[in-house]
Short mmCIF file of C-alpha atoms in Angstrom, two decimals:
data_model
loop_
_atom_site.label_atom_id
_atom_site.label_comp_id
_atom_site.label_asym_id
_atom_site.label_seq_id
_atom_site.Cartn_x
_atom_site.Cartn_y
_atom_site.Cartn_z
CA MET A 24 -27.59 -10.96 -1.30
CA ARG A 25 -28.16 -10.24 2.38
CA VAL A 26 -27.22 -6.77 3.83
CA VAL A 27 -26.55 -5.36 7.17
CA LEU A 28 -27.77 -1.90 8.22
CA THR A 29 -26.56 -0.23 11.24
CA VAL A 30 -28.29 2.91 12.55
CA ILE A 31 -26.67 4.83 15.21
CA GLY A 32 -27.82 8.34 16.57
CA GLN A 33 -30.01 10.39 18.93
CA ASP A 34 -33.20 8.46 19.87
CA LYS A 35 -36.53 9.75 18.80
CA VAL A 36 -40.08 8.49 17.65
CA GLY A 37 -40.18 6.67 14.29
CA ILE A 38 -36.66 5.83 13.43
CA ILE A 39 -37.69 1.90 12.97
CA ALA A 40 -40.70 3.02 11.13
CA GLY A 41 -38.72 5.20 8.70
CA VAL A 42 -36.00 2.49 8.16
CA SER A 43 -38.66 -0.42 7.76
CA ASN A 44 -40.61 1.70 5.39
CA ALA A 45 -37.73 2.58 3.31
CA LEU A 46 -36.94 -0.95 3.07
CA ALA A 47 -40.41 -2.03 2.12
CA GLU A 48 -40.23 0.45 -0.73
CA CYS A 49 -37.32 -1.14 -1.99
CA ASN A 50 -38.87 -4.80 -1.55
CA ILE A 51 -35.97 -5.48 1.00
CA ASN A 52 -37.34 -8.17 3.52
CA ILE A 53 -36.19 -7.95 7.08
CA ILE A 54 -34.78 -10.98 8.75
CA ASN A 55 -33.59 -9.80 11.82
CA ILE A 56 -33.48 -6.61 13.93
CA ASN A 57 -31.50 -6.04 17.10
CA GLN A 58 -32.13 -2.43 18.78
CA ASN A 59 -31.58 -0.91 21.97
CA ILE A 60 -31.11 2.44 23.64
CA MET A 61 -27.69 3.20 25.20
CA GLN A 62 -27.62 6.56 27.33
CA GLY A 63 -30.09 8.15 25.05
CA PHE A 64 -28.27 6.77 21.91
CA PHE A 65 -30.09 4.63 19.61
CA ASN A 66 -28.47 1.60 18.27
CA MET A 67 -29.67 -0.80 15.66
CA VAL A 68 -28.57 -3.62 13.67
CA LEU A 69 -30.90 -5.07 11.01
CA ILE A 70 -30.18 -7.67 8.35
CA GLY A 71 -32.05 -7.64 5.31
CA ASP A 72 -32.44 -10.06 2.30
CA MET A 73 -32.20 -8.34 -1.10
CA SER A 74 -32.78 -11.18 -3.37
CA GLU A 75 -36.13 -9.91 -4.47
CA ALA A 76 -35.16 -6.26 -4.19
CA THR A 77 -36.41 -3.93 -6.88
CA VAL A 78 -33.38 -1.57 -6.67
CA SER A 79 -29.55 -2.00 -6.74
CA LEU A 80 -27.47 -1.87 -3.54
CA GLN A 81 -26.26 1.42 -4.53
CA GLU A 82 -29.84 2.95 -5.06
CA ALA A 83 -30.93 1.33 -1.58
CA LYS A 84 -27.91 2.90 0.15
CA GLU A 85 -28.80 6.41 -1.39
CA LYS A 86 -32.34 6.10 -0.11
CA VAL A 87 -31.38 5.06 3.38
CA HIS A 88 -28.59 7.73 3.57
CA ALA A 89 -31.06 10.37 2.53
CA LEU A 90 -33.53 8.93 5.04
CA GLY A 91 -30.73 9.22 7.93
CA GLU A 92 -29.91 12.67 6.97
CA LYS A 93 -33.85 13.67 7.35
CA ILE A 94 -34.29 12.18 10.69
CA GLY A 95 -30.62 12.87 12.09
CA VAL A 96 -29.29 9.36 12.54
CA GLU A 97 -26.31 7.66 10.62
CA ILE A 98 -27.27 4.67 8.67
CA ARG A 99 -24.77 2.43 6.85
CA MET A 100 -25.62 -0.61 4.69
CA GLN A 101 -23.18 -3.20 3.72
CA SER A 102 -23.04 -6.60 2.16
CA GLU A 103 -23.23 -9.26 4.88
CA GLU A 104 -19.98 -10.72 3.37
CA ILE A 105 -17.55 -8.43 5.04
CA PHE A 106 -18.88 -9.46 8.34
CA THR A 107 -18.73 -13.08 7.67
CA ALA A 108 -15.14 -12.66 6.61
CA MET A 109 -13.91 -10.84 9.58
CA HIS A 110 -15.99 -12.43 12.39
CA ARG A 111 -16.33 -16.26 11.07
CA VAL A 112 -13.41 -18.49 10.66
CA MET B 20 -25.87 -16.72 9.56
CA LEU B 21 -26.81 -14.02 12.05
CA PHE B 22 -24.20 -11.96 13.95
CA ASN B 23 -24.02 -10.53 17.33
CA THR B 24 -24.47 -6.88 17.43
CA LYS B 25 -21.04 -6.26 19.14
CA ASP B 26 -19.22 -7.77 16.24
CA ILE B 27 -21.08 -5.77 13.62
CA LEU B 28 -20.46 -2.59 15.44
CA GLU B 29 -16.73 -3.32 15.87
CA THR B 30 -16.57 -3.60 12.07
CA THR B 31 -18.34 -0.40 11.36
CA ARG B 32 -16.35 1.45 14.04
CA MET B 33 -13.12 0.06 12.34
CA ILE B 34 -14.13 1.57 9.11
CA THR B 35 -15.72 4.90 10.37
CA GLU B 36 -13.44 5.81 13.30
CA ASN B 37 -10.28 3.84 12.95
CA LYS B 38 -9.70 4.27 9.14
CA LEU B 39 -9.73 0.60 8.16
CA ASP B 40 -9.39 0.49 4.32
CA VAL B 41 -7.95 -1.64 1.63
CA ARG B 42 -5.03 0.41 0.53
CA THR B 43 -4.84 -0.96 -2.94
CA ILE B 44 -6.10 -3.30 -5.64
CA THR B 45 -3.25 -3.77 -7.96
CA MET B 46 -3.77 -5.47 -11.36
CA GLY B 47 -0.36 -7.01 -12.58
CA ILE B 48 -0.23 -7.17 -16.40
CA SER B 49 2.19 -8.81 -18.72
CA LEU B 50 3.71 -6.80 -21.30
CA ARG B 51 5.96 -9.45 -22.58
CA ASP B 52 4.28 -9.84 -25.76
CA CYS B 53 4.61 -6.14 -26.73
CA GLY B 54 8.30 -5.93 -27.78
CA HIS B 55 9.14 -4.58 -31.29
CA SER B 56 11.91 -2.90 -33.11
CA ASP B 57 10.17 0.30 -33.63
CA ILE B 58 9.63 2.03 -30.29
CA LYS B 59 6.44 3.78 -31.36
CA VAL B 60 4.93 0.41 -32.19
CA THR B 61 6.11 -0.96 -28.84
CA ALA B 62 4.58 2.16 -27.00
CA GLN B 63 1.02 1.61 -28.87
CA LYS B 64 0.93 -2.09 -28.10
CA VAL B 65 1.71 -1.19 -24.41
CA TYR B 66 -0.91 1.38 -24.36
CA ASP B 67 -3.42 -0.80 -26.07
CA LYS B 68 -2.84 -3.90 -23.79
CA ILE B 69 -3.15 -2.04 -20.59
CA CYS B 70 -6.38 -0.19 -21.67
CA GLN B 71 -7.91 -3.40 -22.66
CA LYS B 72 -6.83 -5.54 -19.61
CA ALA B 73 -7.67 -2.94 -17.10
CA GLU B 74 -10.71 -1.31 -18.59
CA HIS B 75 -13.13 -2.55 -15.60
CA LEU B 76 -10.54 -2.40 -12.80
CA VAL B 77 -11.48 0.88 -11.36
CA LYS B 78 -15.26 0.25 -11.93
CA THR B 79 -14.97 -3.14 -10.09
CA GLY B 80 -13.02 -1.45 -7.23
CA GLU B 81 -15.66 1.20 -6.88
CA ASP B 82 -18.46 -1.29 -6.95
CA LEU B 83 -16.81 -3.39 -4.12
CA GLU B 84 -16.41 -0.38 -2.18
CA VAL B 85 -20.35 0.37 -2.36
CA GLU B 86 -21.27 -3.28 -1.62
CA LEU B 87 -18.82 -3.92 1.31
CA GLY B 88 -18.78 -0.41 2.76
CA VAL B 89 -15.09 -0.45 3.20
CA PRO B 90 -12.94 2.34 1.38
CA ILE B 91 -10.53 1.10 -1.31
CA ILE B 92 -8.07 3.81 -1.57
CA ASN B 93 -6.20 2.95 -4.67
CA LYS B 94 -6.58 1.03 -7.79
CA ARG B 95 -3.43 0.53 -9.45
CA ILE B 96 -1.32 -1.42 -12.30
CA SER B 97 1.92 -3.00 -12.28
CA VAL B 98 3.71 -4.14 -15.45
CA THR B 99 6.32 -6.28 -16.67
CA PRO B 100 9.95 -4.30 -16.28
CA ILE B 101 9.90 -2.05 -19.20
CA SER B 102 13.76 -2.85 -19.37
CA MET B 103 12.47 -5.99 -20.90
CA VAL B 104 9.64 -4.93 -22.77
CA GLY B 105 11.91 -2.13 -24.61
CA GLU B 106 14.86 -4.30 -24.96
CA SER B 107 14.21 -5.25 -28.69
CA CYS B 108 13.54 -1.50 -29.63
CA ASP B 109 16.14 0.17 -31.90
CA SER B 110 15.85 3.29 -29.73
CA ASN B 111 17.86 4.05 -26.71
CA ASP B 112 15.51 6.33 -25.07
CA TYR B 113 12.58 4.76 -23.21
CA VAL B 114 10.74 7.94 -22.24
CA THR B 115 8.26 7.15 -24.90
CA LEU B 116 7.25 4.00 -23.14
CA ALA B 117 6.90 5.69 -19.88
CA GLN B 118 4.52 8.27 -21.50
CA ALA B 119 2.61 5.28 -22.92
CA LEU B 120 2.18 3.88 -19.63
CA ASP B 121 1.25 7.32 -18.01
CA LYS B 122 -1.51 8.00 -20.88
CA ALA B 123 -3.03 4.30 -20.45
CA ALA B 124 -2.96 4.46 -16.65
CA LYS B 125 -4.88 7.81 -16.92
CA ASN B 126 -7.12 6.48 -19.53
CA VAL B 127 -8.29 3.67 -17.31
CA GLY B 128 -8.50 5.88 -14.32
CA VAL B 129 -5.87 4.21 -11.80
CA ASN B 130 -3.89 6.20 -9.45
CA PHE B 131 -0.47 4.88 -10.10
CA ILE B 132 1.20 2.43 -12.59
CA GLY B 133 4.37 0.81 -11.81
CA GLY B 134 7.06 -1.19 -13.76
CA PHE B 135 9.30 1.52 -15.28
CA SER B 136 11.67 -0.82 -13.86
CA ALA B 137 15.00 -2.78 -14.40
CA LEU B 138 16.56 -5.84 -12.47
CA VAL B 139 20.40 -5.61 -12.47
CA ASP B 140 21.17 -7.76 -9.38
CA LYS B 141 24.28 -9.20 -11.13
CA GLY B 142 24.77 -6.81 -14.23
CA TYR B 143 23.13 -4.88 -17.16
CA THR B 144 21.63 -5.89 -20.31
CA LYS B 145 21.21 -3.47 -23.30
CA GLY B 146 17.42 -2.61 -22.06
CA ASP B 147 18.49 -2.33 -18.41
CA ARG B 148 21.14 0.37 -19.24
CA ASN B 149 18.75 2.34 -21.65
CA LEU B 150 15.96 2.23 -19.02
CA ILE B 151 17.91 3.37 -16.19
CA ALA B 152 19.43 6.45 -18.09
CA SER B 153 15.74 7.32 -19.08
CA ILE B 154 14.54 7.38 -15.64
CA PRO B 155 15.10 11.09 -14.77
CA GLU B 156 13.41 12.52 -17.78
CA ALA B 157 10.70 9.84 -17.65
CA LEU B 158 9.66 10.65 -14.05
CA ALA B 159 9.74 14.29 -14.99
CA VAL B 160 7.43 14.20 -18.08
CA THR B 161 4.91 11.71 -16.57
CA ASP B 162 2.77 12.15 -13.45
CA ILE B 163 1.68 8.64 -12.26
CA VAL B 164 4.53 6.30 -13.57
CA CYS B 165 6.63 4.81 -10.91
CA SER B 166 10.08 3.38 -11.44
CA SER B 167 12.08 0.85 -9.45
CA VAL B 168 15.66 -0.81 -9.98
CA SER B 169 16.96 -3.88 -8.11
CA VAL B 170 20.39 -3.69 -7.51
CA GLY B 171 21.05 -6.84 -5.46
CA SER B 172 19.94 -9.95 -3.83
CA THR B 173 20.81 -12.56 -1.36
CA LYS B 174 21.50 -15.12 -4.19
CA CYS B 175 23.36 -12.75 -6.34
CA GLY B 176 25.20 -10.10 -4.10
CA ILE B 177 25.06 -6.44 -4.82
CA ASN B 178 25.83 -4.86 -8.06
CA MET B 179 27.92 -1.91 -6.87
CA ASP B 180 28.23 -0.37 -10.53
CA ALA B 181 24.44 -0.01 -10.18
CA VAL B 182 24.49 1.28 -6.82
CA LYS B 183 26.97 3.93 -8.07
CA GLN B 184 24.84 4.96 -10.87
CA MET B 185 21.61 5.05 -8.87
CA GLY B 186 23.22 7.58 -6.39
CA GLU B 187 23.64 9.68 -9.66
CA ILE B 188 20.25 8.82 -10.98
CA VAL B 189 18.45 10.03 -7.88
CA LYS B 190 20.48 13.22 -7.93
CA LEU B 191 19.52 13.79 -11.64
CA THR B 192 15.81 13.01 -10.87
CA ALA B 193 15.83 15.65 -8.00
CA ALA B 194 17.39 17.95 -10.28
CA ARG B 195 14.98 17.43 -13.04
CA THR B 196 11.98 17.93 -10.79
CA ALA B 197 13.68 20.70 -8.63
CA ASP B 198 10.73 23.01 -9.28
CA CYS B 199 8.30 20.67 -7.28
CA ASP B 200 10.65 19.67 -4.38
CA ALA B 201 12.03 16.50 -6.33
CA ILE B 202 8.76 14.91 -6.69
CA GLY B 203 10.33 12.69 -9.13
CA CYS B 204 12.24 10.92 -6.42
CA ALA B 205 9.23 9.96 -4.54
CA LYS B 206 8.42 7.56 -7.42
CA LEU B 207 11.66 6.15 -7.64
CA VAL B 208 12.75 3.04 -5.47
CA ILE B 209 15.98 0.99 -5.42
CA PHE B 210 15.62 -2.49 -4.14
CA CYS B 211 17.66 -5.32 -2.77
CA ASN B 212 15.74 -8.69 -3.06
CA ALA B 213 12.88 -7.09 -5.08
CA VAL B 214 9.55 -9.21 -5.14
CA PRO B 215 7.51 -9.84 -8.33
CA ASP B 216 4.12 -9.74 -6.71
CA ASN B 217 4.33 -6.19 -4.64
CA PRO B 218 1.11 -4.22 -4.95
CA PHE B 219 2.32 -1.17 -3.35
CA MET B 220 4.13 1.83 -5.10
CA ALA B 221 6.51 3.06 -5.94
CA GLY B 222 8.16 -0.48 -6.07
CA ALA B 223 5.35 -2.55 -7.81
CA PHE B 224 6.34 -4.32 -11.11
CA HIS B 225 4.75 -7.44 -12.57
CA GLY B 226 7.68 -9.97 -12.26
CA VAL B 227 8.54 -12.62 -14.90
CA THR B 228 7.14 -15.55 -12.96
CA GLU B 229 3.57 -13.98 -12.81
CA PRO B 230 0.91 -14.98 -15.07
CA GLU B 231 -0.75 -12.97 -17.84
CA THR B 232 -2.93 -10.86 -15.53
CA VAL B 233 -3.16 -10.92 -11.77
CA ILE B 234 -4.82 -9.23 -8.72
CA ASN B 235 -2.92 -8.38 -5.85
CA VAL B 236 -4.22 -6.72 -2.67
CA GLY B 237 -2.60 -4.51 -0.15
CA VAL B 238 -4.30 -3.95 3.11
CA SER B 239 -4.09 -1.25 5.73
CA GLY B 240 -5.27 -0.38 9.19
CA PRO B 241 -2.48 1.14 11.66
CA GLY B 242 -5.54 2.94 13.23
CA VAL B 243 -7.44 -0.24 13.82
CA VAL B 244 -4.29 -1.83 15.54
CA LYS B 245 -3.68 1.12 17.76
CA HIS B 246 -7.19 1.33 18.91
CA ALA B 247 -7.31 -2.47 19.67
CA LEU B 248 -4.15 -1.71 21.88
CA GLU B 249 -5.74 0.85 23.85
CA SER B 250 -7.85 -1.71 25.52
CA VAL B 251 -4.73 -3.73 26.70
CA ARG B 252 -2.79 -1.07 28.35
CA ASP B 253 -2.10 -3.04 31.50
CA GLY B 254 -1.21 -6.16 29.54
CA ASP B 255 2.40 -7.61 29.02
CA ILE B 256 4.11 -7.70 25.72
CA GLY B 257 2.52 -11.31 25.06
CA MET B 258 -0.95 -9.87 25.45
CA VAL B 259 0.00 -7.13 23.06
CA ALA B 260 1.38 -9.40 20.44
CA GLU B 261 -1.72 -11.35 20.77
CA THR B 262 -3.99 -8.45 20.41
CA ILE B 263 -2.15 -7.35 17.20
CA LYS B 264 -2.47 -11.05 15.71
CA LYS B 265 -6.11 -10.96 16.21
CA THR B 266 -6.50 -7.52 14.69
CA ALA B 267 -4.32 -8.30 11.89
CA PHE B 268 -6.31 -11.32 11.14
CA LYS B 269 -9.60 -9.25 10.88
CA ILE B 270 -7.91 -6.81 8.77
CA THR B 271 -6.46 -9.24 6.38
CA ARG B 272 -9.72 -11.13 5.92
CA VAL B 273 -11.24 -7.86 4.50
CA GLY B 274 -8.44 -7.86 2.16
CA GLN B 275 -8.85 -11.58 1.24
CA LEU B 276 -12.61 -10.95 0.42
CA VAL B 277 -11.85 -8.05 -1.81
CA ALA B 278 -9.16 -9.62 -3.65
CA GLN B 279 -11.10 -12.84 -4.31
CA GLU B 280 -14.16 -11.06 -5.53
CA ALA B 281 -12.14 -8.50 -7.64
CA ALA B 282 -10.28 -11.23 -9.35
CA ARG B 283 -13.44 -13.25 -10.03
CA ARG B 284 -15.23 -10.12 -11.40
CA LEU B 285 -12.27 -9.20 -13.64
CA ASN B 286 -12.01 -12.84 -14.69
CA THR B 287 -8.36 -13.07 -13.66
CA GLN B 288 -6.41 -14.91 -10.95
CA PHE B 289 -6.02 -13.92 -7.49
CA GLY B 290 -2.46 -13.35 -6.68
CA ILE B 291 -1.57 -12.48 -3.08
CA ILE B 292 -2.52 -10.35 -0.04
CA ASP B 293 0.24 -8.10 1.11
CA LEU B 294 0.03 -8.24 4.91
CA SER B 295 0.89 -4.76 5.63
CA LEU B 296 0.31 -1.86 8.04
CA ALA B 297 0.51 0.98 5.54
CA PRO B 298 0.18 4.42 7.07
CA THR B 299 -1.27 7.68 5.56
CA PRO B 300 -0.40 11.14 6.78
CA ALA B 301 -3.82 11.41 8.26
CA ILE B 302 -4.08 11.48 12.09
CA GLY B 303 -5.15 8.17 13.56
CA ASP B 304 -3.42 6.33 10.61
CA SER B 305 0.23 6.05 11.79
CA VAL B 306 2.45 3.15 12.53
CA ALA B 307 4.67 5.23 14.85
CA HIS B 308 1.62 5.80 17.01
CA ILE B 309 1.21 2.06 17.53
CA LEU B 310 4.82 1.79 18.78
CA GLU B 311 4.12 4.73 20.96
CA GLU B 312 0.85 3.13 22.13
CA ILE B 313 3.00 0.11 23.33
CA GLY B 314 5.07 2.15 25.47
CA LEU B 315 7.81 4.27 23.63
CA GLU B 316 7.93 8.06 24.41
CA SER B 317 8.73 8.89 21.03
CA THR B 318 9.31 6.62 17.84
CA GLY B 319 13.03 6.54 17.56
CA CYS B 320 14.21 6.26 21.25
CA PRO B 321 15.83 3.03 22.40
CA GLY B 322 13.42 0.36 22.29
CA THR B 323 11.98 1.08 19.05
CA THR B 324 13.65 -1.53 16.99
CA ALA B 325 12.48 -4.47 19.62
CA THR B 326 8.97 -2.92 19.54
CA LEU B 327 8.81 -2.67 15.77
CA ALA B 328 10.19 -6.19 15.48
CA MET B 329 7.38 -7.58 17.69
CA LEU B 330 4.82 -5.56 15.83
CA ASN B 331 5.95 -6.84 12.26
CA ASP B 332 5.95 -10.41 13.52
CA ALA B 333 2.64 -10.33 14.97
CA VAL B 334 1.16 -8.73 12.02
CA LYS B 335 2.35 -11.37 9.77
CA LYS B 336 1.35 -14.29 12.24
CA GLY B 337 -2.14 -12.93 12.32
CA GLY B 338 -2.33 -12.19 8.53
CA LEU B 339 -1.05 -15.54 7.33
CA MET B 340 -4.02 -17.45 8.64
CA ALA B 341 -6.53 -14.98 7.24
CA SER B 342 -5.43 -15.35 3.66
CA SER B 343 -4.74 -18.28 1.46
CA TYR B 344 -1.74 -16.57 -0.36
CA VAL B 345 0.38 -14.09 1.15
CA GLY B 346 3.20 -12.27 -0.66
CA GLY B 347 4.48 -8.98 -1.53
CA LEU B 348 6.34 -6.83 0.90
CA SER B 349 4.20 -8.09 4.09
CA GLY B 350 4.97 -6.23 7.22
CA ALA B 351 4.82 -2.86 8.78
CA PHE B 352 5.85 0.08 6.58
CA ILE B 353 7.80 2.98 7.93
CA PRO B 354 7.74 5.74 5.38
CA VAL B 355 8.71 9.00 7.11
CA SER B 356 6.54 11.74 5.01
CA GLU B 357 3.62 9.28 4.87
CA ASP B 358 3.07 8.82 8.66
CA ALA B 359 2.14 11.81 11.14
CA GLY B 360 3.90 9.98 14.14
CA MET B 361 7.25 9.32 12.12
CA ILE B 362 7.04 13.11 10.90
CA ALA B 363 6.54 14.36 14.61
CA ALA B 364 9.24 12.05 15.71
CA VAL B 365 11.84 13.43 13.17
CA GLU B 366 10.43 17.10 14.14
CA ARG B 367 11.28 16.73 17.84
CA GLY B 368 14.70 15.25 16.98
CA CYS B 369 14.16 11.78 18.01
CA LEU B 370 14.19 9.91 15.04
CA THR B 371 17.49 9.82 13.01
CA LEU B 372 18.47 8.27 9.51
CA GLU B 373 20.85 5.98 11.56
CA LYS B 374 17.74 4.59 13.67
CA LEU B 375 15.58 4.36 10.74
CA GLU B 376 18.19 2.08 9.15
CA ALA B 377 18.53 -0.04 12.24
CA MET B 378 14.41 -0.15 12.08
CA THR B 379 14.60 -1.46 8.46
CA CYS B 380 16.55 -4.61 9.76
CA VAL B 381 13.12 -5.95 11.41
CA CYS B 382 10.35 -4.56 9.20
CA SER B 383 9.02 -4.47 5.93
CA VAL B 384 11.02 -2.66 3.16
CA GLY B 385 13.44 0.10 3.90
CA LEU B 386 14.48 3.58 4.05
CA ASP B 387 11.28 5.24 2.64
CA MET B 388 10.22 8.71 1.66
CA ILE B 389 12.82 10.42 3.62
CA ALA B 390 13.76 13.92 2.61
CA ILE B 391 17.48 14.81 2.92
CA PRO B 392 19.33 17.93 2.08
CA GLY B 393 19.82 18.91 -1.47
CA ASP B 394 23.50 19.20 -1.32
CA THR B 395 23.92 15.38 -0.23
CA THR B 396 26.44 14.09 -2.91
CA ALA B 397 25.67 11.29 -5.20
CA SER B 398 28.48 9.07 -3.69
CA THR B 399 26.81 9.57 -0.20
CA ILE B 400 23.28 8.43 -1.52
CA SER B 401 24.96 5.36 -3.26
CA ALA B 402 26.72 4.57 0.06
CA ILE B 403 23.19 4.93 1.84
CA ILE B 404 21.70 2.65 -0.90
CA ALA B 405 24.66 -0.04 -0.51
CA ASP B 406 24.26 -0.17 3.42
CA GLU B 407 20.51 -0.58 3.00
CA ALA B 408 21.12 -3.44 0.28
CA ALA B 409 23.53 -4.99 2.50
CA ILE B 410 20.94 -5.53 5.23
CA GLY B 411 18.59 -6.86 2.79
CA MET B 412 21.17 -9.24 1.21
CA ILE B 413 22.34 -10.57 4.72
CA ASN B 414 19.05 -10.90 6.22
CA ASN B 415 17.40 -12.51 3.33
CA LYS B 416 14.73 -9.71 3.27
CA THR B 417 13.53 -7.16 0.69
CA THR B 418 15.03 -3.80 1.55
CA ALA B 419 14.49 -0.50 -0.46
CA VAL B 420 15.62 3.26 -0.58
CA ARG B 421 13.42 6.11 -1.55
CA LEU B 422 15.38 9.10 -0.65
CA ILE B 423 14.49 12.68 -1.82
CA PRO B 424 17.47 14.90 -1.99
CA VAL B 425 15.53 18.35 -2.23
CA PRO B 426 17.27 20.78 -4.37
CA GLY B 427 17.98 24.15 -2.35
CA LYS B 428 16.63 22.87 0.91
CA GLY B 429 18.59 21.78 4.12
CA VAL B 430 18.02 20.63 7.52
CA GLY B 431 15.21 22.81 9.33
CA ASP B 432 13.44 23.03 6.05
CA THR B 433 10.04 20.96 5.06
CA VAL B 434 8.73 19.72 1.86
CA GLU B 435 5.21 19.10 1.00
CA PHE B 436 4.27 16.44 -1.44
CA GLY B 437 0.76 16.47 -1.03
CA GLY B 438 -2.00 13.58 -0.84
CA LEU B 439 -0.83 10.18 0.25
CA LEU B 440 2.82 11.20 0.01
CA GLY B 441 2.73 13.51 2.87
CA TYR B 442 5.15 16.13 3.94
CA ALA B 443 8.52 15.78 5.51
CA PRO B 444 11.23 17.66 7.49
CA ILE B 445 14.74 17.33 6.03
CA ILE B 446 16.57 14.94 8.07
CA PRO B 447 20.38 15.38 8.46
CA VAL B 448 22.90 13.06 6.79
CA ASN B 449 26.22 11.91 7.88
CA ASN B 450 28.37 13.58 5.16
CA PHE B 451 31.90 12.08 5.92
CA SER B 452 32.67 10.72 2.42
CA ALA B 453 32.44 6.89 0.95
CA GLU B 454 33.52 8.47 -2.40
CA LYS B 455 36.41 5.95 -2.66
CA PHE B 456 34.31 2.82 -1.89
CA ILE B 457 31.54 3.85 -4.27
CA SER B 458 33.91 4.64 -7.07
CA ARG B 459 35.48 1.14 -6.99
CA GLY B 460 32.51 -0.37 -8.77
CA GLY B 461 32.31 -4.16 -9.29
CA ARG B 462 30.21 -6.38 -7.42
CA ILE B 463 29.83 -7.46 -3.74
CA PRO B 464 29.75 -11.40 -3.75
CA ALA B 465 26.89 -13.46 -2.68
CA PRO B 466 26.94 -13.99 1.04
CA VAL B 467 27.42 -17.28 2.76
CA ARG B 468 24.19 -18.71 4.08
CA SER B 469 25.63 -20.71 7.07
CA LEU B 470 27.82 -19.74 9.95
CA THR B 471 25.15 -16.90 10.62
CA ASN B 472 26.55 -15.29 13.92
#
């Protein structure tokens, strides 16, 4: 399963490092990262591959949520399917 | 397949800010094999079958919620109309069966169970009579059982004996649950042209043409539509309709995904998507606010019916392409107590019962969740049911009535139902009498389907 992470919040040093580190610990491979700063706000969309993951989606979600709270950004993690359904005919 | 960031952020914003959700996953379960002469045996068979078939329903819903990141608000069950299940019992009192439904639904953890129902479009069977007589007590002694009675259809006309009786049953149900503001009436719907695959409460039941089990899904998203319309404030109505269609398409695609996946995991059939705009009392989740965004000062003012007609039609057009099977009640819902904008419109004196009746001609369902004075007579309630059923019968659409005559309360008072049922100011009712008309009984003949002027 492929997952989409969206990270939104105040920009600071180490957001990508933190997120990629958390994903590496779950053995989730990063396929694509799209990131920018708009008016001081950090926006990132990351697509990850969970086929070799060592944890369930629920566990991975909890892990990145906890990370988000720790570094002060909002991190959401969802299956890619919802985006495919909504934006591809 | 990679996505552009704009699409992804749009979806997450719909969920986090605009309250996009899947309103309900409803599992239909046939209870046609549960009949027995001993009502206790029937009740046990009903309980066992529901517990077995719906064992994994709630868990599946919760799993999908985690994976897709979209809230799935309700998990529900609809069953074969209990008038049919109970018909072979020797007992006349079906309250035992309602209690079995309540217990089974609580055991599997769903929010509501619908199907304490009877279909009497043309007349009563023994089971129909017993069921309808049991409604006030059944709704008082259970918590999450919902009841519905179909009193007419375009093909059959309107059963005026049932219309008369249902006015009385609504009053009895109110009296029996008087200590909690007649909450029983919030779980009772009277239909014309009832549909067999509706996932929404209180009117869901598992129709006789349905399979053994089925998954029907109701989508939601008034907040998403309102937000989309904020970007076309200078556009003409054609552009408004187009924007609603596109938004409805996206909302419905989420429902379709959830329905297919839920059906697959539960090893059952995907039935239909109900293309609905279902409001909740939460701010930012209102159908009335969509109408006001399009250009009405307050819902209920002149222009409301036309605006609602366009909205309803655009929702269907957008949703139809997004789903392989569409059914249920499909359309915009206008329940008063469950919609912050509708409540406000009633409070400012702009939205009346008569205007609501006109609105029901062009949108989904009917007079829904409307609190009326407790001293409204049974015959007046019957007359309102008859009017609403006539609209459905003539226009070949489903209409429904869910009125709550609140004992001891009158115009100026407010009732609080809590949760998704919301709260409502009591709306005035025209009290000139239709007693003679209602007491005649009999049937309104099925209408002619040509010469439609």
